[in-house]
PDB file of C-alpha atoms in Angstrom:
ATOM      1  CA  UNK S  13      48.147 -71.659 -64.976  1.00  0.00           C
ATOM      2  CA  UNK S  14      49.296 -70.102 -68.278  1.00  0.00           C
ATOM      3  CA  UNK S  15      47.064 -72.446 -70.041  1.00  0.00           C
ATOM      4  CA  UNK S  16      44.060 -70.877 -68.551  1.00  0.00           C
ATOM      5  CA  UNK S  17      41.943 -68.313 -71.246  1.00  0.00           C
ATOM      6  CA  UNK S  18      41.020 -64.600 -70.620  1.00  0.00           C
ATOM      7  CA  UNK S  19      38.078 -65.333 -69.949  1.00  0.00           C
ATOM      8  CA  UNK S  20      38.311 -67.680 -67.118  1.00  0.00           C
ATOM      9  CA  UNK S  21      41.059 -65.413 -65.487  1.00  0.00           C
ATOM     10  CA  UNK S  22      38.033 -63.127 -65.477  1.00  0.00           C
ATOM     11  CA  UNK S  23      35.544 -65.465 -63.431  1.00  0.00           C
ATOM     12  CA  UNK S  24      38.216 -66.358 -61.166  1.00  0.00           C
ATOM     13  CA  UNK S  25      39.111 -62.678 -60.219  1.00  0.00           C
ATOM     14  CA  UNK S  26      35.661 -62.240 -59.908  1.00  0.00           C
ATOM     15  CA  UNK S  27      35.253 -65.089 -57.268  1.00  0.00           C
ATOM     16  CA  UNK S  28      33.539 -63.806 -54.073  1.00  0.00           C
ATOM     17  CA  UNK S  29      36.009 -65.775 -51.900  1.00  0.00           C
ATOM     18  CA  UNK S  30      39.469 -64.238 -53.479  1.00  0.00           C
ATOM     19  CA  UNK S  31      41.047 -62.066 -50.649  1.00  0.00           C
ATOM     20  CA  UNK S  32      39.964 -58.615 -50.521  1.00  0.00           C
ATOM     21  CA  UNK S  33      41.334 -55.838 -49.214  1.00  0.00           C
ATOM     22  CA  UNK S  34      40.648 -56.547 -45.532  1.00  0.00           C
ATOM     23  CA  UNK S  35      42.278 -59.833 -45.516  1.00  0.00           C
ATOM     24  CA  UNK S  36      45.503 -58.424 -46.903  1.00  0.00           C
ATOM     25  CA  UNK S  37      44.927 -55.470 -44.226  1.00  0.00           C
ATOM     26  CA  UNK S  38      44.944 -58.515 -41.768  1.00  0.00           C
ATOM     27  CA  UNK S  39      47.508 -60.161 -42.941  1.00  0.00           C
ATOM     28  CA  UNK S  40      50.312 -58.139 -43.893  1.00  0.00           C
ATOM     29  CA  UNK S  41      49.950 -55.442 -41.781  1.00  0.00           C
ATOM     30  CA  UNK S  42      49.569 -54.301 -37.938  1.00  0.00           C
ATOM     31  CA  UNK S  43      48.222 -51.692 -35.724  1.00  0.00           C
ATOM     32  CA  UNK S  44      45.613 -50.645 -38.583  1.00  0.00           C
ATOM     33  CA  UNK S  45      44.095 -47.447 -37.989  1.00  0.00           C
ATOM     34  CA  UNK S  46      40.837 -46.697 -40.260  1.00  0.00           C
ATOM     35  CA  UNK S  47      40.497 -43.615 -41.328  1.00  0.00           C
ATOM     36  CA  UNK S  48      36.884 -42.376 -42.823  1.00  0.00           C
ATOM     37  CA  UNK S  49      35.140 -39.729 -44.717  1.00  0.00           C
ATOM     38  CA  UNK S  50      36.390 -36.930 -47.125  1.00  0.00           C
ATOM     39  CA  UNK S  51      35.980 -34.175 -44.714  1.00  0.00           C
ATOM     40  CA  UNK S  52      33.481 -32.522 -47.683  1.00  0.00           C
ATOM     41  CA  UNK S  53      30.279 -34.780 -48.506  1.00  0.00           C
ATOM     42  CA  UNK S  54      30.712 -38.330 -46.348  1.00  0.00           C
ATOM     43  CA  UNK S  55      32.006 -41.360 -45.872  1.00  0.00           C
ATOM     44  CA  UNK S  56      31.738 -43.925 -48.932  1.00  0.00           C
ATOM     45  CA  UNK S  57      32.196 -47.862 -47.303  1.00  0.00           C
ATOM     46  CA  UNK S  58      33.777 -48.954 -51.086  1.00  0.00           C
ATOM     47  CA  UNK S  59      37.062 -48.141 -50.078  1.00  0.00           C
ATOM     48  CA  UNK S  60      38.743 -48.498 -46.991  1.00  0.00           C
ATOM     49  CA  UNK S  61      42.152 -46.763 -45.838  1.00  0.00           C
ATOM     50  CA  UNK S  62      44.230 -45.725 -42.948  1.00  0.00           C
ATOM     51  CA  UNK S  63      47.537 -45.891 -41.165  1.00  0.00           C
ATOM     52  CA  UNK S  64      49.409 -48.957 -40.069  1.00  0.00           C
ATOM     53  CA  UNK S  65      52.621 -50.653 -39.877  1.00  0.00           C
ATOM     54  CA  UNK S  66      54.165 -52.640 -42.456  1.00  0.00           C
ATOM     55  CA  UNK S  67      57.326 -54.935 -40.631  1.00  0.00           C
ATOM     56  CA  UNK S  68      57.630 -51.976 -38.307  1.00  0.00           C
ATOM     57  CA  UNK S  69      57.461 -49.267 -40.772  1.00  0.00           C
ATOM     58  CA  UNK S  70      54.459 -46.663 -40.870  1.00  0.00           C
ATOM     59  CA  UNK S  71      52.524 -46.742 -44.461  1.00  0.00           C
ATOM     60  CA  UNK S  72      49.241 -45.499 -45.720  1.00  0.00           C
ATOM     61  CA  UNK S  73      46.876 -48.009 -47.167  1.00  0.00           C
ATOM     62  CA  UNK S  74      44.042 -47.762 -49.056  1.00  0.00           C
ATOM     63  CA  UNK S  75      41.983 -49.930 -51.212  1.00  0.00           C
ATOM     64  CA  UNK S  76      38.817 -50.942 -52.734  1.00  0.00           C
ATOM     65  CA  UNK S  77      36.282 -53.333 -50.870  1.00  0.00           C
ATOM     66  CA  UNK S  78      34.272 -55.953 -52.141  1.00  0.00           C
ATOM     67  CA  UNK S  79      32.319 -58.117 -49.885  1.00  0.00           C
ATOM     68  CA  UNK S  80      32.249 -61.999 -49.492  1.00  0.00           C
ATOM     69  CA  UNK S  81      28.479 -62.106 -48.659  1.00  0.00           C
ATOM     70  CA  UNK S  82      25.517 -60.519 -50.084  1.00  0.00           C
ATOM     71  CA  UNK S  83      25.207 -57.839 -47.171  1.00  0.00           C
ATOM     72  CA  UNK S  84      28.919 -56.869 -47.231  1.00  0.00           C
ATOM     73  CA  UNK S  85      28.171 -56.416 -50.981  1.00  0.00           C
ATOM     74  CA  UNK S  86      25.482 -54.315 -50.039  1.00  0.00           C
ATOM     75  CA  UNK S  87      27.229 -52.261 -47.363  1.00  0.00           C
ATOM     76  CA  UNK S  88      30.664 -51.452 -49.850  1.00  0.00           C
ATOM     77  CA  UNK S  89      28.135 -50.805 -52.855  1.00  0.00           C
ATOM     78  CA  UNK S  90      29.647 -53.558 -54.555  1.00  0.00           C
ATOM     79  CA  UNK S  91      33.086 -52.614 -54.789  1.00  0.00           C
ATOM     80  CA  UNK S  92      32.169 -49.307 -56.470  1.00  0.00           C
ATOM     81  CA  UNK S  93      33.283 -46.093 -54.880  1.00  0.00           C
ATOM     82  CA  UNK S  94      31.750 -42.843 -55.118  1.00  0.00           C
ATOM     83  CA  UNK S  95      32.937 -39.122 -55.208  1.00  0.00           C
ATOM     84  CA  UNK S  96      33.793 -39.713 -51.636  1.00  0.00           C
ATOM     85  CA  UNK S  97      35.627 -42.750 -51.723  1.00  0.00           C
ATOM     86  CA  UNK S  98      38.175 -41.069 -54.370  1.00  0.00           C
ATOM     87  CA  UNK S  99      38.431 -37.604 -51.972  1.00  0.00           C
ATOM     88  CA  UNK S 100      39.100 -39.663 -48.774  1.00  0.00           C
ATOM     89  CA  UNK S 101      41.739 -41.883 -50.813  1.00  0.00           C
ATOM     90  CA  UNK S 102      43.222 -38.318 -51.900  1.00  0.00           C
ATOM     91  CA  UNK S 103      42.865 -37.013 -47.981  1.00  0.00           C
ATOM     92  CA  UNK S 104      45.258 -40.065 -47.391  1.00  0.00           C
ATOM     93  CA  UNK S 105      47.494 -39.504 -49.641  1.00  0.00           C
ATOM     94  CA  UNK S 106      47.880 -36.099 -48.682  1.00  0.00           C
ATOM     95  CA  UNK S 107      48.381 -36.807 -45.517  1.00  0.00           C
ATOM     96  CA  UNK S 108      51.262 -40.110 -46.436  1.00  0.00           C
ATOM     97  CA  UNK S 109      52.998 -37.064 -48.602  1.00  0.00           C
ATOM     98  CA  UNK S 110      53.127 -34.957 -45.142  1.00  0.00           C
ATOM     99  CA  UNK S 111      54.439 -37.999 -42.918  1.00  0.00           C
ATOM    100  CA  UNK S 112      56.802 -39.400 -45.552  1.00  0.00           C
ATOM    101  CA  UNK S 113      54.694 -42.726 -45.508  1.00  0.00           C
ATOM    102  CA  UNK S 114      55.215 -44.892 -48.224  1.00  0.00           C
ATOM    103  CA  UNK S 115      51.440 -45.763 -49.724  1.00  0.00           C
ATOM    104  CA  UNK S 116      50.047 -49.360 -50.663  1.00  0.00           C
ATOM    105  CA  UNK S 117      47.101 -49.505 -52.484  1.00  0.00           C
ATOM    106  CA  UNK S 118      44.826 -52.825 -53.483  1.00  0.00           C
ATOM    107  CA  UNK S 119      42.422 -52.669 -56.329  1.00  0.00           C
ATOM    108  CA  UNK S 120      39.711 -54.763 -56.916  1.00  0.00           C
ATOM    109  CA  UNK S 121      36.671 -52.742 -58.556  1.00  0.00           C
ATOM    110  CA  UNK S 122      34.595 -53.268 -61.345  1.00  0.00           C
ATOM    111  CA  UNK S 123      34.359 -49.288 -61.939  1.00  0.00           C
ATOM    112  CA  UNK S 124      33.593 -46.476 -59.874  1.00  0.00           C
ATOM    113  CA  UNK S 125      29.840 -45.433 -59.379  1.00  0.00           C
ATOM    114  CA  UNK S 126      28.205 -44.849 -62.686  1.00  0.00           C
ATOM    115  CA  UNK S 127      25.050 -43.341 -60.726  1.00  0.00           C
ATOM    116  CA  UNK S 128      23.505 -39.946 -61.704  1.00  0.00           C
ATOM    117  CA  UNK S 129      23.919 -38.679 -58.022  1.00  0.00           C
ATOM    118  CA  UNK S 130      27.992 -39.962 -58.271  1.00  0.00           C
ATOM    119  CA  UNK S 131      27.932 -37.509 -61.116  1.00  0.00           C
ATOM    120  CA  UNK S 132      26.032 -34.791 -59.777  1.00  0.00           C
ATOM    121  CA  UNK S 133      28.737 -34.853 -56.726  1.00  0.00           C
ATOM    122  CA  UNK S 134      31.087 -34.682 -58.962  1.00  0.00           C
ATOM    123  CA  UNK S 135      32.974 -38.168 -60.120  1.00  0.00           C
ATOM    124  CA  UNK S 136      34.777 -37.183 -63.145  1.00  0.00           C
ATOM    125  CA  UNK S 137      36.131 -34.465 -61.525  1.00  0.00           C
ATOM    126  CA  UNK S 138      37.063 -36.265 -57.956  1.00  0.00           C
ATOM    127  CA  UNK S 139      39.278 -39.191 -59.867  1.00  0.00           C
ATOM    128  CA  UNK S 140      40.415 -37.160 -62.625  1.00  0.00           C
ATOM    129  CA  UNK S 141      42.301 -35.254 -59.451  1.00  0.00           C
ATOM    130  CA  UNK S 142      43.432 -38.280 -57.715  1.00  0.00           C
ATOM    131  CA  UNK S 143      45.183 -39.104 -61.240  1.00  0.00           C
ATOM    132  CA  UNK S 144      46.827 -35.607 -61.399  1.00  0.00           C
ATOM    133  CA  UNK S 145      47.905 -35.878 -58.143  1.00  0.00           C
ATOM    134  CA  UNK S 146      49.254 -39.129 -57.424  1.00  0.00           C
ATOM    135  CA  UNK S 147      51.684 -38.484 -60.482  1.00  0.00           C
ATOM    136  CA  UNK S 148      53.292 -35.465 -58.282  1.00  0.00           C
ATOM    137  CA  UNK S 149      53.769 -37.564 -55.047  1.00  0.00           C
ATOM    138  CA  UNK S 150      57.111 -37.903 -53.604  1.00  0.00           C
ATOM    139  CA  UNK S 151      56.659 -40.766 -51.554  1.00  0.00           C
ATOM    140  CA  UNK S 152      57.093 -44.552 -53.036  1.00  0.00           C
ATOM    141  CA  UNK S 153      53.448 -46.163 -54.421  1.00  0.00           C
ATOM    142  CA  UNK S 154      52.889 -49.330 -54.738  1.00  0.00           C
ATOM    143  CA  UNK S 155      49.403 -50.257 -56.374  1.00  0.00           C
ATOM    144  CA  UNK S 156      48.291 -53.883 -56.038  1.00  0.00           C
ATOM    145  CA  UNK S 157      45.218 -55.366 -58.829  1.00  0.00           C
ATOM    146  CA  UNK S 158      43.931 -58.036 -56.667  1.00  0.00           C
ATOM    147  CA  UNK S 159      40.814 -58.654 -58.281  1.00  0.00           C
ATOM    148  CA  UNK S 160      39.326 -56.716 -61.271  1.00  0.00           C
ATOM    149  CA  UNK S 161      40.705 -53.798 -62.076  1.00  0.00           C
ATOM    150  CA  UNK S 162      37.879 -51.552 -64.427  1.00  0.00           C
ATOM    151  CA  UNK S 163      37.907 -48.377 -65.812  1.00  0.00           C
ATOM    152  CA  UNK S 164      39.330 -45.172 -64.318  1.00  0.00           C
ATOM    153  CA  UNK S 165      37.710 -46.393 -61.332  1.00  0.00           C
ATOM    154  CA  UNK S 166      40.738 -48.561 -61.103  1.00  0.00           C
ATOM    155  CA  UNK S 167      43.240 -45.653 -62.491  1.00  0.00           C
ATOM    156  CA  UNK S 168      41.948 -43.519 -59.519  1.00  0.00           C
ATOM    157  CA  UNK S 169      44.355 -45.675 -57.237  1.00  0.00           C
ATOM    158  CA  UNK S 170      46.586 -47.133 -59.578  1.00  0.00           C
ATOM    159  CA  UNK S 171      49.241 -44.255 -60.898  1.00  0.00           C
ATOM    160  CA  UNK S 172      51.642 -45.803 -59.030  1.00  0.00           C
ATOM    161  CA  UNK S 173      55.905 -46.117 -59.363  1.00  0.00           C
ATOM    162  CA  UNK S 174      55.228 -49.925 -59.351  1.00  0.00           C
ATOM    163  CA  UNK S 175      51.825 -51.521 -60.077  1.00  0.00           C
ATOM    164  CA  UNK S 176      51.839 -55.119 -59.590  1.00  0.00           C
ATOM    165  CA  UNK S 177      48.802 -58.034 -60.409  1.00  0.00           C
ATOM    166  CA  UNK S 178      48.002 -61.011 -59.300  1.00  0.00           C
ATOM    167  CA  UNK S 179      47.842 -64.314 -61.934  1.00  0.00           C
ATOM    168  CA  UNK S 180      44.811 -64.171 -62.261  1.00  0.00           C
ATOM    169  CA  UNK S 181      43.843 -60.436 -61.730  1.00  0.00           C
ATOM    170  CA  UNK S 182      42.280 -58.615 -64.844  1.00  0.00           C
ATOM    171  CA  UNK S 183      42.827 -54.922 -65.619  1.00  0.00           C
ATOM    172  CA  UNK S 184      41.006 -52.923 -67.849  1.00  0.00           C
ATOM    173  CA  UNK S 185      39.055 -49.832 -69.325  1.00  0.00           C
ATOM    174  CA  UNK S 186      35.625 -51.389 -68.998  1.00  0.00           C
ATOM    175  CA  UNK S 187      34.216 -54.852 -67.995  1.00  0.00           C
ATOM    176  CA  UNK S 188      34.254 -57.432 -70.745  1.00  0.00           C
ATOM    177  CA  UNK S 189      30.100 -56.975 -71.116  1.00  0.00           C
ATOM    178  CA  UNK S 190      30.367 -54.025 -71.591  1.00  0.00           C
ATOM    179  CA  UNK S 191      33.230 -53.703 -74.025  1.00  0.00           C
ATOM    180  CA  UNK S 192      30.940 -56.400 -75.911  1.00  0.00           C
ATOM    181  CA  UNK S 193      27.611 -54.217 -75.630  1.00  0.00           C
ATOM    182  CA  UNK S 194      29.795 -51.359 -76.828  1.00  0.00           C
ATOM    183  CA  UNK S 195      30.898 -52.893 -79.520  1.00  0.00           C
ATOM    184  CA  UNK S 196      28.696 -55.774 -80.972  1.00  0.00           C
ATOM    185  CA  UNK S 197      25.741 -54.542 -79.267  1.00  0.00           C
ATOM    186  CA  UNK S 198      25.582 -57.842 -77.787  1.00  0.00           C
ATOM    187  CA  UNK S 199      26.658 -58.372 -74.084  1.00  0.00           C
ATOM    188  CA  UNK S 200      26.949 -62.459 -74.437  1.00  0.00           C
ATOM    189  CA  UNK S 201      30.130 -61.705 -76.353  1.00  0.00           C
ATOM    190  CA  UNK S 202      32.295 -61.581 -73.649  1.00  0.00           C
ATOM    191  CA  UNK S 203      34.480 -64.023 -74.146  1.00  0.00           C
ATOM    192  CA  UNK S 204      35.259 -63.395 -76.985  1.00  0.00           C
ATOM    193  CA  UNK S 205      35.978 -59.436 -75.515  1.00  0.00           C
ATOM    194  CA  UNK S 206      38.011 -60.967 -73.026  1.00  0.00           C
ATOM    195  CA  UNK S 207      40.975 -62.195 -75.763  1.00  0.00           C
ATOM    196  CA  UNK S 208      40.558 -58.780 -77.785  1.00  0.00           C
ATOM    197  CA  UNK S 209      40.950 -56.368 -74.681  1.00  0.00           C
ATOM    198  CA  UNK S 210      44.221 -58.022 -73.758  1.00  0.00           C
ATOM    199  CA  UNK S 211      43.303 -57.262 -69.665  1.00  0.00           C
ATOM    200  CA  UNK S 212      45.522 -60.383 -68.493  1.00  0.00           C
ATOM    201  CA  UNK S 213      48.963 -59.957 -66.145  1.00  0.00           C
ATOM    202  CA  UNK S 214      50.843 -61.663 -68.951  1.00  0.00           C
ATOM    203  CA  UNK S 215      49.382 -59.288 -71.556  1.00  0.00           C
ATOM    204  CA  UNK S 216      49.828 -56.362 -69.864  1.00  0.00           C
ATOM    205  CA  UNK S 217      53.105 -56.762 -68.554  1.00  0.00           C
ATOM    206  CA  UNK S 218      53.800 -57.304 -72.266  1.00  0.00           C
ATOM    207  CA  UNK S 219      52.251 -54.303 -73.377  1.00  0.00           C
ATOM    208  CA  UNK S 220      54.235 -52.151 -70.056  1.00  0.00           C
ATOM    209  CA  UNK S 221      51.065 -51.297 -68.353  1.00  0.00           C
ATOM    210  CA  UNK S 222      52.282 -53.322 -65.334  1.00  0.00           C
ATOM    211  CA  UNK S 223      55.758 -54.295 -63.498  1.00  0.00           C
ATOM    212  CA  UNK S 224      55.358 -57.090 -62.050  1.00  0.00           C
ATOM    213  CA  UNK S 225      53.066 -60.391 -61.980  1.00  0.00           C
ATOM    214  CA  UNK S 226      52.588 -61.998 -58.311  1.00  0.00           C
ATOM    215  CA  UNK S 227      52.120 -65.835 -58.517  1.00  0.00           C
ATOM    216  CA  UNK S 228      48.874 -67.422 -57.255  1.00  0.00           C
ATOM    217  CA  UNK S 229      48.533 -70.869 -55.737  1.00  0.00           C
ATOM    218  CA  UNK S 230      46.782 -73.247 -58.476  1.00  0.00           C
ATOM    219  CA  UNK S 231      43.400 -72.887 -58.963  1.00  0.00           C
ATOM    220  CA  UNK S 232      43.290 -68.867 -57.722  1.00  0.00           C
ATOM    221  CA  UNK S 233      44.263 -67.486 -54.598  1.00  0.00           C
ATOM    222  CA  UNK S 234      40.825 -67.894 -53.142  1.00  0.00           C
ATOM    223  CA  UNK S 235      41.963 -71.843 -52.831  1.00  0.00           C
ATOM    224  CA  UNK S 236      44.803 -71.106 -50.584  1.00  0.00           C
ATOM    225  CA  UNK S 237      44.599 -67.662 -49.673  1.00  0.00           C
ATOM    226  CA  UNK S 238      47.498 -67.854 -46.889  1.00  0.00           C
ATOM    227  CA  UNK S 239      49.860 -68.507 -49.794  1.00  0.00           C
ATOM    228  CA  UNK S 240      48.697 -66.296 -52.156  1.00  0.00           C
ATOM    229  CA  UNK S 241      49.283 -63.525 -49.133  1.00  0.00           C
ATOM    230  CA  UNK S 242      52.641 -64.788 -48.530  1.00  0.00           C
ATOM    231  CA  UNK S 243      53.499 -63.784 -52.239  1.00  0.00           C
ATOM    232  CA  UNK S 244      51.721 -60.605 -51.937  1.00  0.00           C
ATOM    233  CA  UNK S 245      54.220 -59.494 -49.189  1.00  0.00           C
ATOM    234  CA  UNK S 246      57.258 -60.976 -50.651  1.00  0.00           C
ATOM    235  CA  UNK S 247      56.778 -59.111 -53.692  1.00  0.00           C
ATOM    236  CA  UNK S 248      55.549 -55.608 -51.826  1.00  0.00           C
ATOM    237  CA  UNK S 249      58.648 -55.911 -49.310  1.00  0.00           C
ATOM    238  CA  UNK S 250      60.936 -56.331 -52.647  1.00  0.00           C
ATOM    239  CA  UNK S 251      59.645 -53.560 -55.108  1.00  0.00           C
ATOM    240  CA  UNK S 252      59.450 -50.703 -51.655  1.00  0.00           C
ATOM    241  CA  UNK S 253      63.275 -51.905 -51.259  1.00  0.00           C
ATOM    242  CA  UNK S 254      64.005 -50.956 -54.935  1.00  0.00           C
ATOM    243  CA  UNK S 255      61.761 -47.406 -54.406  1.00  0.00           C
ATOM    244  CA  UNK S 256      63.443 -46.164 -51.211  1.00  0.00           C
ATOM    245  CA  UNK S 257      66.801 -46.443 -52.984  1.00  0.00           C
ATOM    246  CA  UNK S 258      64.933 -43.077 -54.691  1.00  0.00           C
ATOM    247  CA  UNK S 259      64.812 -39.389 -54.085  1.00  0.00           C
ATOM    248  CA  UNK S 260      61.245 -38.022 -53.961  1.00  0.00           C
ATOM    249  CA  UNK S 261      61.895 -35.829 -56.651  1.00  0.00           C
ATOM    250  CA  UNK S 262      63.298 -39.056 -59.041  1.00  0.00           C
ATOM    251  CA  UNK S 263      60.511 -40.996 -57.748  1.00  0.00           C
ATOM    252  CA  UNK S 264      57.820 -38.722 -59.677  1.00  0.00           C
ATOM    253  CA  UNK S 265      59.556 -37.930 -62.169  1.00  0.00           C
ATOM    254  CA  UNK S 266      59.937 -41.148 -63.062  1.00  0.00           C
ATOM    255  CA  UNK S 267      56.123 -42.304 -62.218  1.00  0.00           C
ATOM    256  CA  UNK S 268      55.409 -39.333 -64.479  1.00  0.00           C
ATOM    257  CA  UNK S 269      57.444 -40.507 -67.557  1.00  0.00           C
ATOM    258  CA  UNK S 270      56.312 -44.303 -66.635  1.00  0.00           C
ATOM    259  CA  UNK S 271      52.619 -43.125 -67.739  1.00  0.00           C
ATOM    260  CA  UNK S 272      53.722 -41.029 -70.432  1.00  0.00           C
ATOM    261  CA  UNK S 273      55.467 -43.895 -72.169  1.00  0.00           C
ATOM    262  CA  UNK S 274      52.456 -46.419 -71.599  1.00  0.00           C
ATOM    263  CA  UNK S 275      51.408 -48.331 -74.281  1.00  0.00           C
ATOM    264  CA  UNK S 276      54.756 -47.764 -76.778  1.00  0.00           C
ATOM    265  CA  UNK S 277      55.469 -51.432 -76.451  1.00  0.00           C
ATOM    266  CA  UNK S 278      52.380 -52.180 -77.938  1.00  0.00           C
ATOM    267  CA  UNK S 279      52.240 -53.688 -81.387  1.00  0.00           C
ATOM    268  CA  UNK S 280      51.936 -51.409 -84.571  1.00  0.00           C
ATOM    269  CA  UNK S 281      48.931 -52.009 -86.838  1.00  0.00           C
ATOM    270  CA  UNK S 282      50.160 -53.035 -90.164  1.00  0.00           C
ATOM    271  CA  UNK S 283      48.655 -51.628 -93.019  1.00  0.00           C
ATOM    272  CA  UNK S 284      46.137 -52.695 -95.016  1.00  0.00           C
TER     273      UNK S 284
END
């Protein structure tokens, strides 16, 4: 699907029948046990994590949800988390670091929040600490784009040792509209954001920002989803293989130094 242009990557990770989070929970992994709220404010429905097994092996997942229908939608907020839905992700964490549980997460958000009351609880401040510290966990994390992947909304879940997309996924610091109203003033620009912002797997594998591109049946995964699962798990079982081969204390220090080297494969300017 390599012939495909940014900007229909971006409709079909956008595509209200691509697997979310709870079909991937369903799929790859048993004995599920949700766990909810941040133990300070509430429980926010646009993310969803817990403890189950993966092949026989206790993990920590957590992920953003999107819904398929109009309600769902309404009941996750639309894939965008709150204050809350960063803490409990953090609570998790915690906890996997106490256990020793390797963590999986899936990312499919078009931004956290932007809501005055998200700010007033404290937003900035609740994903600038999951960034700060997920890069000091000792257990492997894998981080999954699945969907869209926007803004530090996304970041809050994705400093990971290995962070992996889907074809067809999109990851990025802002949605293409608004990178367009940003900077042409003009929102029905997109398209032609979509090529500048470089957000694709093949670009941004390029560039270093990810590790590893998982396949997608033709056409997107929400055309044959049990295949597109299949490759999800092949490619989850093969990168925690490579991790556990690692101490905790290599594992972030090298998640650390993956960060700080982001970008360096990233074309120079030339001068004018």
């Amino acid at each position: 699907m390599s012939e495909l242009t940014a900007a229909q990557r971006v409709a079909i990770a956008r595509h209200p029948q691509r697997p979310n989070i709870t079909d991937y929970i369903d799929a790859l992994f048993n004995n599920f046990f949700e766990q909810k709220g941040d133990r300070l404010c509430g429980e926010d429905g646009a993310v969803l994590g817990g403890v189950a097994l993966y092949h026989g092996r206790p993990v920590t997942v957590i992920g953003t949800r999107k819904g398929k229908t109009l309600e769902e939608n309404l009941n996750c907020n639309f894939g965008m988390p709150n204050p809350e839905g960063y803490r409990k992700a953090l609570r998790l964490m915690r906890q996997a670091e106490k256990f020793r549980r390797p963590i999986f997460t899936f990312i499919d958000t078009s931004g956290a929040y932007p809501g005055l009351e998200a700010e007033e609880r404290g937003q900035g401040e609740a994903i600038a600490r999951n960034l700060m510290e997920m890069s000091q966990l000792t257990v492997p994390v894998i981080a999954v784009i699945t969907g869209e992947g926007n803004s530090g909304g996304a970041l809050a879940l994705g400093v990971a040792d290995r962070v992996l997309m889907l074809e067809n996924a999109v990851y990025a610091i802002l949605s293409p509209e608004g990178f367009a109203t940003i900077l042409w003033k003009d929102a029905s620009r997109h398209e032609e954001a979509c090529d500048l912002m470089k957000l694709t797997a093949p670009d941004l594998l390029r560039l270093g920002v990810i590790d590893d591109i998982i396949p997608e049946p033709e056409g997107g995964a929400h055309l044959a989803p049990a295949i597109a699962l299949r490759q999800v798990d092949r490619a989850l079982s093969r990168h925690l293989a490579e991790l556990d081969k690692e101490s905790g204390k290599n594992l972030a220090a090298a998640r650390y130094q993956k960060f700080r080297k982001m970008g360096a494969a990233a074309p120079e300017k030339e001068n004018p």
